Coordinates of N, CA and C in Angstrom, one line a residue:
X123 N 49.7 11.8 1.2 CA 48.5 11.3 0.5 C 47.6 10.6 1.4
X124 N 46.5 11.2 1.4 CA 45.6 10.3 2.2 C 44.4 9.4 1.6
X125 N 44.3 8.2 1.8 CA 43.0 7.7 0.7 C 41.9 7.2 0.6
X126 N 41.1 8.1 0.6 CA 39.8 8.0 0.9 C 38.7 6.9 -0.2
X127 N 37.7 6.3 0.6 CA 36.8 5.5 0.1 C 35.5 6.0 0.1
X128 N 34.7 6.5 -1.2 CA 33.3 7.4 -1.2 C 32.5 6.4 -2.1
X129 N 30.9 6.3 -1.4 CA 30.4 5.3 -1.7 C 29.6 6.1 -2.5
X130 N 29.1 5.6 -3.7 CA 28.5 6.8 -4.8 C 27.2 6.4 -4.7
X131 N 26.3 7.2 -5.6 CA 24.9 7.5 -5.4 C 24.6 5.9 -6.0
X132 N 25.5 5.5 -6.9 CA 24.7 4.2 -7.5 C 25.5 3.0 -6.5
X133 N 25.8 3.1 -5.3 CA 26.2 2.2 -4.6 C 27.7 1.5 -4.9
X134 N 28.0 2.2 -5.1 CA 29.6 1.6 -5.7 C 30.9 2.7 -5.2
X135 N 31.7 1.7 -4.7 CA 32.5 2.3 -3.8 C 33.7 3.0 -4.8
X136 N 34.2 4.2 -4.4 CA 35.0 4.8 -5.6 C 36.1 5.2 -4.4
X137 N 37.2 5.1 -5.2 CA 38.6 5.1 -4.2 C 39.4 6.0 -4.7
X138 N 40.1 7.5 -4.1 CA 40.4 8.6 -4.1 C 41.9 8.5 -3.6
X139 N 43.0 9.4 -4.1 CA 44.2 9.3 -3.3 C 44.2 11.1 -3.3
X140 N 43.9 11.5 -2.0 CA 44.3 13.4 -2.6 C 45.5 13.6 -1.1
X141 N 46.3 14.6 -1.8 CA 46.9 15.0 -0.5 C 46.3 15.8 1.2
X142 N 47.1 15.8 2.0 CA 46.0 16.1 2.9 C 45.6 17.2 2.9
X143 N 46.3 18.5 2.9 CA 45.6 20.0 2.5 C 44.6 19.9 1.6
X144 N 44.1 19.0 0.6 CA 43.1 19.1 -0.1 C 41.6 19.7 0.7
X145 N 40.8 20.6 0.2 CA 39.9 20.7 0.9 C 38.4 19.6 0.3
X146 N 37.5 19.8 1.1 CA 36.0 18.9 0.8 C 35.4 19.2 -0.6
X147 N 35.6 20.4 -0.6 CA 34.9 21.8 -2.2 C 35.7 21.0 -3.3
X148 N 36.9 20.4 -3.0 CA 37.4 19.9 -4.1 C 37.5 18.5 -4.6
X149 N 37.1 17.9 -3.3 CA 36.7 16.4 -3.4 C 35.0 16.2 -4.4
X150 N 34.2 17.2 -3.6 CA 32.7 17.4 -4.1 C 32.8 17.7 -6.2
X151 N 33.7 18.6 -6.0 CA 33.6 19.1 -7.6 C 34.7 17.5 -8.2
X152 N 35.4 17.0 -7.8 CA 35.7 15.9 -8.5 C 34.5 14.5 -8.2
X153 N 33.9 14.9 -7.2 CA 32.9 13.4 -7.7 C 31.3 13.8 -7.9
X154 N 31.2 15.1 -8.5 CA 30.3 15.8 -9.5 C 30.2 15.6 -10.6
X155 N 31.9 15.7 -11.1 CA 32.1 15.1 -12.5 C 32.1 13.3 -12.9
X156 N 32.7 13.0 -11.9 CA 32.9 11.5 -12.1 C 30.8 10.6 -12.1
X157 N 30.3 11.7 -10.9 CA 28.4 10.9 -11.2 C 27.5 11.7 -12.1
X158 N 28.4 12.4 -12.4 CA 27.6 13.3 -13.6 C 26.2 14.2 -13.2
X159 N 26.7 14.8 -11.7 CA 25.5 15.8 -11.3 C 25.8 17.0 -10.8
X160 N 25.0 17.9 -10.7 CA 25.5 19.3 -10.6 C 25.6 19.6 -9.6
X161 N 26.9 20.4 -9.2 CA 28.1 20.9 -7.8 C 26.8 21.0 -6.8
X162 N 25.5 21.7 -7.0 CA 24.9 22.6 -5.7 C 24.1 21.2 -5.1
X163 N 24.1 20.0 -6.1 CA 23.1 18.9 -5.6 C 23.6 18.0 -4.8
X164 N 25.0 17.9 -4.8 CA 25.7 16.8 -4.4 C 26.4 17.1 -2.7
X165 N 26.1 16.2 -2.3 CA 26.4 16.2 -0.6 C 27.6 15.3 -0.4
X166 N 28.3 15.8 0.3 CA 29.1 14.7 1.3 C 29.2 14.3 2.6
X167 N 29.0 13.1 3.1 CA 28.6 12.9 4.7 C 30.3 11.7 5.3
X168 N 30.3 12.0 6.2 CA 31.1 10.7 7.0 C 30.3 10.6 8.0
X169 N 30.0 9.2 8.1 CA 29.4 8.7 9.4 C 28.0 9.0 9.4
X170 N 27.8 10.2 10.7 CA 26.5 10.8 10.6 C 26.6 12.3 10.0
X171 N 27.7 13.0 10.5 CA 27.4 14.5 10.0 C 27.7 14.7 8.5
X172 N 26.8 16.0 8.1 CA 27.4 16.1 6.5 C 28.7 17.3 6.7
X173 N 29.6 17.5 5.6 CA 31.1 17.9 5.8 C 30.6 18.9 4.8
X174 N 31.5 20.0 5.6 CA 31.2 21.6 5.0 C 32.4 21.5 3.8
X175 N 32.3 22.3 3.5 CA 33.4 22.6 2.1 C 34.8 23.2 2.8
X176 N 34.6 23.7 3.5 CA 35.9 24.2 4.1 C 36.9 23.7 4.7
X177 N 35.9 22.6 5.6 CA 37.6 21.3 6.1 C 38.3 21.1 4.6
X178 N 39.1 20.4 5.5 CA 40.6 19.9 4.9 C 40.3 18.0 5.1
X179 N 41.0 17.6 3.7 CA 40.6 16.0 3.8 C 41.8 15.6 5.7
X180 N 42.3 16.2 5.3 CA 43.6 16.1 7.1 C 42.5 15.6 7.7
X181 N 41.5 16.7 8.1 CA 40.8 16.9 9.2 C 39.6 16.0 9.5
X182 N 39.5 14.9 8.6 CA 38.1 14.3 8.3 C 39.4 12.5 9.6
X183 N 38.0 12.5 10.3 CA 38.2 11.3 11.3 C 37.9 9.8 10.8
X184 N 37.4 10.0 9.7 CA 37.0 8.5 9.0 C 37.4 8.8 7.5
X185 N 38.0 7.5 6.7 CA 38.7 7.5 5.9 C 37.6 6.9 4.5
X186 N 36.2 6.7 5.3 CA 35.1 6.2 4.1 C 33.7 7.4 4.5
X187 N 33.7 7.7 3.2 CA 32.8 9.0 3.2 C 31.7 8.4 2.3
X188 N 30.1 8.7 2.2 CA 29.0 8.4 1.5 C 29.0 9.9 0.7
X189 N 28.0 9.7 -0.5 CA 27.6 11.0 -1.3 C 26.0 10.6 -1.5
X190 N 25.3 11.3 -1.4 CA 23.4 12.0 -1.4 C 23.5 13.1 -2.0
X191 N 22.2 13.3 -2.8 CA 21.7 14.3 -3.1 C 21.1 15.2 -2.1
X192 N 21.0 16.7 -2.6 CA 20.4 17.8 -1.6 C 18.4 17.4 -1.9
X193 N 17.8 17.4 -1.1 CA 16.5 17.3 -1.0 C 15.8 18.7 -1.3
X194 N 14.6 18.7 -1.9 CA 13.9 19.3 -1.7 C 13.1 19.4 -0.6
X195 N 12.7 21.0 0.1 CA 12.1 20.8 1.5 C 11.3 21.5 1.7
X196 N 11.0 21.9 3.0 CA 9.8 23.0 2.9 C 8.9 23.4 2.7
X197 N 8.2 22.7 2.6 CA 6.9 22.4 1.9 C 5.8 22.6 3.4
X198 N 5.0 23.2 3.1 CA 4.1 23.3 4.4 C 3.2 22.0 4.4
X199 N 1.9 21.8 5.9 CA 1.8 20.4 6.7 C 0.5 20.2 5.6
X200 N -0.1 19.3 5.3 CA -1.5 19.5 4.6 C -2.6 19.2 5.4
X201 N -3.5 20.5 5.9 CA -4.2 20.3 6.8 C -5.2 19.1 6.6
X202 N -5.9 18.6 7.6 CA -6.9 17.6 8.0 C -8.1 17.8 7.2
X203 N -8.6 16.5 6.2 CA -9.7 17.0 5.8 C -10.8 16.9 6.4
X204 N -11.5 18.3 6.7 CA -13.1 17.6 7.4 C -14.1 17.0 6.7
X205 N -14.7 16.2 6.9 CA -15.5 15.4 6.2 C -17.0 15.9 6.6
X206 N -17.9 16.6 5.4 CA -19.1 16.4 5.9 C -20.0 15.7 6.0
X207 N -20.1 14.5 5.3 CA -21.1 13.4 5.9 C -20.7 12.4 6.4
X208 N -21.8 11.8 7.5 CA -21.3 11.0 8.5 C -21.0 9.7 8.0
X209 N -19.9 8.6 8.0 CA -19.7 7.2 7.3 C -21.0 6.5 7.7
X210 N -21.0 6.0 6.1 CA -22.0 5.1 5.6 C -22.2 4.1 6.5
X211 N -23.1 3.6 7.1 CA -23.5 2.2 8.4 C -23.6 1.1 7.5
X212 N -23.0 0.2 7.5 CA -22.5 -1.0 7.2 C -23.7 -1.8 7.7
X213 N -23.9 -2.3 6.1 CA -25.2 -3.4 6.7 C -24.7 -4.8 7.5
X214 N -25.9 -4.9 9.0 CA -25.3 -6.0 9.6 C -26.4 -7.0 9.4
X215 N -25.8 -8.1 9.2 CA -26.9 -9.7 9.3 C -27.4 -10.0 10.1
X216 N -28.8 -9.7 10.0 CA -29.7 -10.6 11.0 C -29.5 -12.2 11.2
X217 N -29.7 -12.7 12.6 CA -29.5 -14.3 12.5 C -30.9 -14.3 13.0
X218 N -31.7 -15.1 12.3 CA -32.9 -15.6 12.1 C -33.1 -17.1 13.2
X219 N -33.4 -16.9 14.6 CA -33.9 -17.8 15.2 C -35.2 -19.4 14.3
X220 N -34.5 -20.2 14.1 CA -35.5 -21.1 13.5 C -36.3 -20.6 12.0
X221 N -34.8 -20.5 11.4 CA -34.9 -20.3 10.1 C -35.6 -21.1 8.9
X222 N -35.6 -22.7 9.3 CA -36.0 -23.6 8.5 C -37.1 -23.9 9.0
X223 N -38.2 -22.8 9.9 CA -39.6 -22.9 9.5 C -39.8 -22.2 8.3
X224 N -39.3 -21.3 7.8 CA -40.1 -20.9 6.4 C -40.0 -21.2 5.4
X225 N -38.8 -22.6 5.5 CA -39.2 -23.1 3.9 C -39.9 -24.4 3.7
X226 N -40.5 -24.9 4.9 CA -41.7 -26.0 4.6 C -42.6 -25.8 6.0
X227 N -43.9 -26.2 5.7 CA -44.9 -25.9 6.0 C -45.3 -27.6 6.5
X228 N -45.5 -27.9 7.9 CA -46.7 -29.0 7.9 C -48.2 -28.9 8.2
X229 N -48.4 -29.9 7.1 CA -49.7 -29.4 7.3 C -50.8 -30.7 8.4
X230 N -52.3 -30.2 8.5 CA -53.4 -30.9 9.4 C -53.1 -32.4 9.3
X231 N -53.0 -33.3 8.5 CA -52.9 -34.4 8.2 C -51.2 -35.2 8.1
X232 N -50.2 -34.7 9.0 CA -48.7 -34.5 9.1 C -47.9 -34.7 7.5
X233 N -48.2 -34.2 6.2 CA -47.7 -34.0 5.3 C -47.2 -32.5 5.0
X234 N -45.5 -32.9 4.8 CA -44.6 -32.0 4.9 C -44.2 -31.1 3.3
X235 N -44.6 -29.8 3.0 CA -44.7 -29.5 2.0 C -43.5 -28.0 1.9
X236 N -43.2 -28.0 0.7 CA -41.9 -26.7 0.6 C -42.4 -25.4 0.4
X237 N -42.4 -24.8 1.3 CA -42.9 -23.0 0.8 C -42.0 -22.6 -0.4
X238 N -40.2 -22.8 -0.1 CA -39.4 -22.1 -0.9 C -39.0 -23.2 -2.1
X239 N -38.9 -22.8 -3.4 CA -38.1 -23.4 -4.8 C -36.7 -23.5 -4.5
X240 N -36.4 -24.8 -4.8 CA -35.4 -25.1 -4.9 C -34.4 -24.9 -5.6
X241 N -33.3 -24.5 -5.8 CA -32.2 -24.2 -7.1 C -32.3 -24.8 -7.9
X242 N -32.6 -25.1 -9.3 CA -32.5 -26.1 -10.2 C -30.8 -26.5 -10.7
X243 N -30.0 -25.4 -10.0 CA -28.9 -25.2 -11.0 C -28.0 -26.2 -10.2
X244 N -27.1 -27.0 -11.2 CA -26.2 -28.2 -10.3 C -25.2 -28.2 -10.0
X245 N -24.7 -26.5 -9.9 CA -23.8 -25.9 -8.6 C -24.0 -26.2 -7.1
X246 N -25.2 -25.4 -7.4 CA -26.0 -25.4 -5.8 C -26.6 -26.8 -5.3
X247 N -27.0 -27.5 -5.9 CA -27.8 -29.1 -5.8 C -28.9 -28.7 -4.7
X248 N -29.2 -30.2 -4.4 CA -30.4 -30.1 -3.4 C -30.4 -29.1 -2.2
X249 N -31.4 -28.6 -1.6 CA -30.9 -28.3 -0.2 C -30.9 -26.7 -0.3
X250 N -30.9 -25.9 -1.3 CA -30.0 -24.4 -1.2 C -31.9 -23.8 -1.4
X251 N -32.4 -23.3 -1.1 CA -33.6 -22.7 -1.2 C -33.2 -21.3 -2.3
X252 N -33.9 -20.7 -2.9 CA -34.6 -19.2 -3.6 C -34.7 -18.2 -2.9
X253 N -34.5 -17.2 -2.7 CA -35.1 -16.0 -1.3 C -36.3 -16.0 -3.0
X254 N -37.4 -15.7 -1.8 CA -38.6 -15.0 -2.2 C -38.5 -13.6 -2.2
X255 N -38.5 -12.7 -3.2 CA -38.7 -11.6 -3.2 C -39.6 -11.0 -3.7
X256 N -40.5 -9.8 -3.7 CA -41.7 -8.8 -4.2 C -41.7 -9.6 -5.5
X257 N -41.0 -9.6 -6.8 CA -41.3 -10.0 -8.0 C -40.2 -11.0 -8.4
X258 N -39.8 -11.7 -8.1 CA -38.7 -12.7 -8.1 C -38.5 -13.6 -6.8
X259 N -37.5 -14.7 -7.9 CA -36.7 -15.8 -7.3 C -35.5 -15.3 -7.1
X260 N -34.7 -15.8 -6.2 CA -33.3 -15.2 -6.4 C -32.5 -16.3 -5.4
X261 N -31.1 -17.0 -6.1 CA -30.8 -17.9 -5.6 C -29.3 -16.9 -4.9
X262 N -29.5 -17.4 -3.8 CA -27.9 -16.6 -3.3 C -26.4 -16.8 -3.5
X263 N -26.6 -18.4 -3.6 CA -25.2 -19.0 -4.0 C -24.2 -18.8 -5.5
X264 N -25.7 -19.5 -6.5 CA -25.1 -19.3 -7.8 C -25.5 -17.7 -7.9
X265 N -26.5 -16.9 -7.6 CA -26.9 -15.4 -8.4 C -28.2 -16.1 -9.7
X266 N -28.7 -17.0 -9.7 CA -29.9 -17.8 -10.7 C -31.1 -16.3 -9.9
X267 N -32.0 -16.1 -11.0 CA -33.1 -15.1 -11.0 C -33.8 -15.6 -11.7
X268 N -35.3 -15.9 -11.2 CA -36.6 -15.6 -11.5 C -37.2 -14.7 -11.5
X269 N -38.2 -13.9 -13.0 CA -38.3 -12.9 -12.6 C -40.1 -13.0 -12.9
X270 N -41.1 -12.9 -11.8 CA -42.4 -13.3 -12.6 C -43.0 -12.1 -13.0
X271 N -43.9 -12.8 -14.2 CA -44.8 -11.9 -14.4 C -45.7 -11.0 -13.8
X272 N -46.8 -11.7 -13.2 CA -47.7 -10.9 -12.3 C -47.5 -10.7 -10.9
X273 N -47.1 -9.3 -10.7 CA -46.4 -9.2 -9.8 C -47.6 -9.3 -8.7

């Protein structure tokens, strides 16, 4: 009697006593029934190689065997997709040399006056300017919009 240790598909070690003439075809169809899947799916490996049906349990060198399923295969490569337009250019930020001339103006008589509106909103507080746009205010921090009339 020889007695082998087969680690099952749900990870749980199952413990076997078969005589040694027993062959693999007979080990496979007894732990088919015990995991509940069909003869052609079910693999048996020791170590690294998988074990043919025709050895004999004698002939097997390790006394703890794993069980896998047969894979599906063969499936051909999926070619490369060509892309016909070129990737979108990623808007980059201008850095604006002496930025905080354009939001106050001095004037002939050294009195210092604001080109740009101020955020009213008391997220943003003092300090956070409006971008001036064609027909609006537009604050950047909170997203606040002015939208004027005459454009």
């Amino acid at each position: 009697m020889v007695q082998l240790f087969v680690k099952s598909l749900h990870s749980k070690t199952l413990s076997f006593d078969f005589p040694a003439d027993t062959s693999i075809w007979q080990l496979r169809k007894q732990l088919a029934e015990v995991e509940g899947v069909p003869l052609a799916a079910l693999r048996i490996g020791s170590s690294v190689t998988d074990l043919g049906d025709e050895k004999s349990i004698g002939d097997l060198d390790s006394q703890f065997l794993f069980t896998s399923l047969r894979l599906m295969g063969g499936a051909k490569k999926k070619r490369k997709k060509s892309f016909t337009k070129p990737k979108k250019i990623k808007h980059k930020k201008k850095k604006v040399p002496l930025a905080v001339l354009k939001y106050y103006k001095v004037s002939d008589d050294g009195k210092v006056t604001r080109l740009r509106r101020t955020c009213p909103n008391p997220t943003c507080g003092p300090g956070v300017f409006m971008a001036a746009h064609r027909g609006r205010q537009y604050c950047g921090k909170c997203g606040l919009t002015y939208v004027s009339e005459g454009k």
